[in-house]
């Protein structure tokens, strides 16, 4: 049986914002929308999810009352064509917790944990999309051969509309302004 006969029709057609917003939470879980097309994301590994959760918890604890850090929800980068990404970790303004969809102006930082199969998307495609949307910080987390995660940070340059490389962290991560946090990633 060909894959086209198994996949639902909506996976072969560009969808609108209104169509997407009519879907249930269950239908939206595990997918992203890129240029109006549904992109199905495979389930993340336990190591991937644990790393994202530890990072989100540490950032949330350091963020203070004005910012929240969470995992597993959509960030609406653009309405037409629809671009909806689901970063592994999002730091967003606390006063926007009940506003849906979350928009780039609500977001300070997005982080992606690189998994096998997501390397190009996390290193190139998402970087460009997040920068174009105006999100101030982008972190990419990768597993080194030693098993200790590496965090590559990028900072948006408003003049060019693209990210410039920030610092790279491994082992104990010290996050500075607007956060103060120390994360011992060597224990993951």
Coordinates of C-alpha atoms in Angstrom, one line a residue:
X1 CA 0.0 0.0 0.0
X2 CA 1.4 3.4 -1.0
X3 CA 2.0 6.0 1.7
X4 CA -0.3 8.4 -0.1
X5 CA -3.2 6.1 0.4
X6 CA -2.5 5.9 4.2
X7 CA -1.8 9.6 4.9
X8 CA -4.9 11.8 5.4
X9 CA -5.7 14.3 2.6
X10 CA -4.9 17.3 4.9
X11 CA -1.2 16.2 4.9
X12 CA -1.0 16.9 1.2
X13 CA -2.7 20.3 1.1
X14 CA -1.8 23.7 2.6
X15 CA -3.9 24.4 5.6
X16 CA -5.1 27.8 6.8
X17 CA -4.8 29.3 10.3
X18 CA -8.6 28.9 10.7
X19 CA -8.4 25.2 9.8
X20 CA -5.6 24.6 12.2
X21 CA -7.3 26.4 15.1
X22 CA -10.4 24.2 14.6
X23 CA -8.3 21.0 15.3
X24 CA -8.3 19.5 18.8
X25 CA -5.2 19.5 21.0
X26 CA -4.8 15.8 20.2
X27 CA -4.7 16.5 16.5
X28 CA -2.1 19.2 17.0
X29 CA 0.2 17.2 19.2
X30 CA 3.4 16.0 17.6
X31 CA 3.1 18.2 14.5
X32 CA 4.4 21.5 13.3
X33 CA 3.1 23.6 10.4
X34 CA 5.7 25.0 8.0
X35 CA 4.5 27.2 5.1
X36 CA 1.0 25.9 5.7
X37 CA 2.0 22.2 5.4
X38 CA 1.8 19.7 8.2
X39 CA 5.2 18.3 9.4
X40 CA 4.9 15.3 11.6
X41 CA 7.5 15.0 14.3
X42 CA 8.6 11.6 15.5
X43 CA 8.3 11.0 19.3
X44 CA 11.3 12.3 21.1
X45 CA 13.5 10.0 23.1
X46 CA 13.5 9.9 26.9
X47 CA 16.9 11.5 27.0
X48 CA 15.7 14.3 24.7
X49 CA 12.6 15.0 26.8
X50 CA 14.5 14.8 30.1
X51 CA 17.1 17.3 28.9
X52 CA 14.4 19.7 27.7
X53 CA 12.5 19.4 31.0
X54 CA 15.6 19.9 33.1
X55 CA 16.5 23.0 31.1
X56 CA 13.0 24.4 31.3
X57 CA 12.8 23.8 35.0
X58 CA 16.1 25.6 35.6
X59 CA 15.2 28.5 33.4
X60 CA 11.7 28.7 35.0
X61 CA 13.3 28.8 38.5
X62 CA 15.7 31.6 37.4
X63 CA 13.2 33.6 35.4
X64 CA 11.4 35.3 38.3
X65 CA 7.8 36.4 38.2
X66 CA 7.9 38.1 34.8
X67 CA 8.9 35.0 32.7
X68 CA 7.8 31.4 32.4
X69 CA 9.7 28.5 30.8
X70 CA 7.8 25.5 29.5
X71 CA 7.9 22.7 27.1
X72 CA 5.5 21.3 24.4
X73 CA 3.4 24.1 23.1
X74 CA 3.1 26.0 19.8
X75 CA 4.6 29.3 18.9
X76 CA 2.8 30.9 16.0
X77 CA 5.7 32.4 14.0
X78 CA 3.4 33.7 11.2
X79 CA -0.2 33.4 10.0
X80 CA 0.1 33.4 6.2
X81 CA 1.4 31.0 5.2
X82 CA 0.9 29.4 8.6
X83 CA 4.2 28.7 10.4
X84 CA 3.6 27.0 13.8
X85 CA 6.7 25.6 15.6
X86 CA 6.8 23.6 18.8
X87 CA 10.2 24.4 20.4
X88 CA 11.5 22.0 23.0
X89 CA 11.8 24.8 25.5
X90 CA 10.1 28.3 25.4
X91 CA 10.8 31.2 27.7
X92 CA 7.8 33.6 27.4
X93 CA 6.3 36.6 29.2
X94 CA 4.3 35.4 32.3
X95 CA 1.5 37.8 31.6
X96 CA 0.7 36.0 28.3
X97 CA 0.2 32.5 29.8
X98 CA -3.5 32.5 28.8
X99 CA -3.1 34.1 25.4
X100 CA -3.4 31.6 22.5
X101 CA -1.6 31.4 20.2
X102 CA 1.8 32.3 21.7
X103 CA 3.4 34.8 19.3
X104 CA 7.0 35.8 18.9
X105 CA 6.5 39.1 20.7
X106 CA 5.6 37.0 23.8
X107 CA 8.8 34.9 23.6
X108 CA 12.3 35.7 24.8
X109 CA 14.1 32.5 24.1
X110 CA 13.5 29.2 22.3
X111 CA 15.7 26.1 22.7
X112 CA 15.8 23.0 20.5
X113 CA 17.4 19.7 21.6
X114 CA 18.9 18.1 18.5
X115 CA 18.0 14.5 17.9
X116 CA 19.0 12.1 15.1
X117 CA 17.0 13.3 12.1
X118 CA 16.5 16.9 13.3
X119 CA 20.0 18.1 12.8
X120 CA 19.4 20.2 9.6
X121 CA 16.1 21.6 10.8
X122 CA 17.5 22.6 14.2
X123 CA 20.8 24.0 12.9
X124 CA 19.6 25.8 9.9
X125 CA 15.8 26.0 9.2
X126 CA 14.5 26.8 12.6
X127 CA 17.3 29.3 13.2
X128 CA 16.2 31.3 10.2
X129 CA 12.5 31.1 11.1
X130 CA 13.0 32.2 14.7
X131 CA 15.3 35.0 13.7
X132 CA 12.8 36.2 11.0
X133 CA 10.1 36.1 13.7
X134 CA 12.2 38.4 15.9
X135 CA 12.8 36.0 18.9
X136 CA 15.7 37.4 20.8
X137 CA 17.6 34.2 21.8
X138 CA 18.0 30.8 20.3
X139 CA 19.7 27.9 22.0
X140 CA 20.6 24.6 20.3
X141 CA 21.4 21.7 22.6
X142 CA 23.5 18.8 21.3
X143 CA 24.9 15.6 22.8
X144 CA 28.7 15.5 22.6
X145 CA 30.6 12.2 22.1
X146 CA 31.2 12.4 25.9
X147 CA 27.5 12.3 26.6
X148 CA 27.6 15.8 28.2
X149 CA 25.2 18.2 26.4
X150 CA 26.6 21.2 24.7
X151 CA 24.5 24.4 24.5
X152 CA 25.1 26.7 21.6
X153 CA 23.6 30.1 22.1
X154 CA 22.6 32.7 19.5
X155 CA 21.5 36.3 20.0
X156 CA 19.3 38.2 17.5
X157 CA 21.0 41.1 15.8
X158 CA 18.1 43.5 15.1
X159 CA 20.2 45.4 12.5
X160 CA 20.6 42.3 10.3
X161 CA 17.6 40.3 11.4
X162 CA 19.8 37.2 11.9
X163 CA 21.4 35.5 14.9
X164 CA 25.0 36.0 15.9
X165 CA 26.8 33.3 17.7
X166 CA 26.9 33.7 21.5
X167 CA 28.7 31.5 23.9
X168 CA 28.9 27.7 24.0
X169 CA 28.4 25.9 27.3
X170 CA 29.1 22.4 28.5
X171 CA 28.9 20.7 31.9
X172 CA 27.9 23.5 34.3
X173 CA 25.9 26.2 32.5
X174 CA 25.9 29.7 33.9
X175 CA 23.1 31.8 32.4
X176 CA 23.4 35.6 32.8
X177 CA 21.0 38.5 32.2
X178 CA 18.1 38.5 32.2
X179 CA 18.5 35.2 34.1
X180 CA 20.9 34.0 36.8
X181 CA 21.0 30.2 36.9
X182 CA 23.6 27.4 37.2
X183 CA 22.7 24.1 35.5
X184 CA 24.8 21.0 36.0
X185 CA 24.1 19.3 32.7
X186 CA 26.8 16.7 33.4
X187 CA 24.3 14.7 35.5
X188 CA 21.7 14.1 32.8

